[in-house]
């Protein structure tokens, strides 16, 4: 995962003396995750089928406060984005977590153990 993600916006904005058409967010770190928690939760439906997602907008806002890279354009410039671009930023925050969970779900590559017999336990 890249340390920063650039999110293109639907148009140019001007705020606090900056003109911008994209926003750069840094990847969350342990300290951010511990302080804020998960921005969404996925739950199964009552019958065990289907799935619904609960978004915690206050947590997403807290992540934007921490992750917006100053000068690119910086958190102070984001409050007046239109709805389309607000949703883009919200989804970008959620994507950091979705991508991390997908990486966790992938099986680890065990070929390095098989390729190096000295690391296997022989009896």
C-alpha positions as a Python dict, from the first residue, in 0.01 Angstrom:
ca = {
    (1, 'X'): (0, 0, 0),
    (2, 'X'): (126, 343, -87),
    (3, 'X'): (198, 585, 195),
    (4, 'X'): (-15, 848, 21),
    (5, 'X'): (-318, 839, -205),
    (6, 'X'): (-421, 1123, -440),
    (7, 'X'): (-796, 1155, -485),
    (8, 'X'): (-901, 1344, -800),
    (9, 'X'): (-1198, 1574, -753),
    (10, 'X'): (-1476, 1650, -1001),
    (11, 'X'): (-1375, 2016, -1034),
    (12, 'X'): (-1139, 2286, -912),
    (13, 'X'): (-1193, 2445, -575),
    (14, 'X'): (-1046, 2751, -410),
    (15, 'X'): (-1022, 2774, -33),
    (16, 'X'): (-784, 2942, 210),
    (17, 'X'): (-576, 3079, -77),
    (18, 'X'): (-529, 2741, -242),
    (19, 'X'): (-664, 2624, -576),
    (20, 'X'): (-690, 2245, -602),
    (21, 'X'): (-859, 1966, -796),
    (22, 'X'): (-730, 1673, -593),
    (23, 'X'): (-670, 1586, -230),
    (24, 'X'): (-380, 1383, -93),
    (25, 'X'): (-440, 1153, 204),
    (26, 'X'): (-166, 963, 383),
    (27, 'X'): (-228, 603, 483),
    (28, 'X'): (-359, 549, 837),
    (29, 'X'): (-116, 422, 1096),
    (30, 'X'): (-161, 221, 1413),
    (31, 'X'): (-193, 535, 1626),
    (32, 'X'): (-478, 659, 1402),
    (33, 'X'): (-661, 327, 1405),
    (34, 'X'): (-632, 287, 1782),
    (35, 'X'): (-746, 645, 1847),
    (36, 'X'): (-1042, 642, 1605),
    (37, 'X'): (-1143, 281, 1535),
    (38, 'X'): (-1285, 132, 1216),
    (39, 'X'): (-1472, 375, 990),
    (40, 'X'): (-1726, 107, 892),
    (41, 'X'): (-1866, -220, 1023),
    (42, 'X'): (-2009, -499, 810),
    (43, 'X'): (-2291, -710, 952),
    (44, 'X'): (-2486, -1008, 825),
    (45, 'X'): (-2861, -975, 790),
    (46, 'X'): (-3088, -1121, 1060),
    (47, 'X'): (-3144, -1438, 856),
    (48, 'X'): (-2767, -1487, 812),
    (49, 'X'): (-2789, -1390, 448),
    (50, 'X'): (-2703, -1063, 289),
    (51, 'X'): (-2484, -801, 441),
    (52, 'X'): (-2520, -442, 545),
    (53, 'X'): (-2256, -183, 623),
    (54, 'X'): (-2270, 78, 896),
    (55, 'X'): (-2064, 391, 823),
    (56, 'X'): (-1940, 600, 1113),
    (57, 'X'): (-1925, 948, 966),
    (58, 'X'): (-1773, 1095, 1282),
    (59, 'X'): (-1485, 848, 1252),
    (60, 'X'): (-1443, 921, 882),
    (61, 'X'): (-1425, 1291, 964),
    (62, 'X'): (-1164, 1219, 1232),
    (63, 'X'): (-959, 1027, 976),
    (64, 'X'): (-982, 1317, 731),
    (65, 'X'): (-859, 1548, 1008),
    (66, 'X'): (-553, 1327, 1054),
    (67, 'X'): (-488, 1199, 701),
    (68, 'X'): (-525, 1512, 484),
    (69, 'X'): (-170, 1608, 390),
    (70, 'X'): (-109, 1977, 473),
    (71, 'X'): (-79, 2189, 160),
    (72, 'X'): (-224, 1915, -64),
    (73, 'X'): (-458, 2102, 2),
    (74, 'X'): (-497, 2047, 379),
    (75, 'X'): (-796, 1967, 597),
    (76, 'X'): (-903, 2329, 639),
    (77, 'X'): (-989, 2342, 267),
    (78, 'X'): (-1225, 2045, 254),
    (79, 'X'): (-1540, 2157, 434),
    (80, 'X'): (-1705, 2313, 129),
    (81, 'X'): (-1654, 2029, -119),
    (82, 'X'): (-1970, 1937, -305),
    (83, 'X'): (-2149, 1611, -232),
    (84, 'X'): (-1985, 1417, -517),
    (85, 'X'): (-1638, 1499, -393),
    (86, 'X'): (-1738, 1451, -29),
    (87, 'X'): (-1840, 1096, -115),
    (88, 'X'): (-1511, 1044, -301),
    (89, 'X'): (-1312, 1141, 7),
    (90, 'X'): (-1529, 929, 235),
    (91, 'X'): (-1478, 628, 9),
    (92, 'X'): (-1103, 692, -8),
    (93, 'X'): (-1083, 667, 372),
    (94, 'X'): (-1289, 347, 370),
    (95, 'X'): (-1073, 205, 88),
    (96, 'X'): (-762, 215, 307),
    (97, 'X'): (-936, -31, 540),
    (98, 'X'): (-1094, -242, 265),
    (99, 'X'): (-758, -283, 91),
    (100, 'X'): (-584, -375, 417),
    (101, 'X'): (-850, -638, 498),
    (102, 'X'): (-818, -784, 147),
    (103, 'X'): (-442, -818, 196),
    (104, 'X'): (-502, -991, 531),
    (105, 'X'): (-744, -1236, 369),
    (106, 'X'): (-497, -1348, 102),
    (107, 'X'): (-316, -1671, 185),
    (108, 'X'): (52, -1631, 263),
    (109, 'X'): (304, -1760, 15),
    (110, 'X'): (454, -2079, 155),
    (111, 'X'): (682, -2139, -147),
    (112, 'X'): (978, -1979, 32),
    (113, 'X'): (964, -2251, 299),
    (114, 'X'): (938, -2528, 39),
    (115, 'X'): (1223, -2377, -165),
    (116, 'X'): (1456, -2367, 136),
    (117, 'X'): (1466, -2712, 300),
    (118, 'X'): (1679, -2583, 587),
    (119, 'X'): (1378, -2394, 720),
    (120, 'X'): (1154, -2700, 728),
    (121, 'X'): (1145, -2918, 1036),
    (122, 'X'): (1278, -3265, 963),
    (123, 'X'): (1248, -3551, 1207),
}
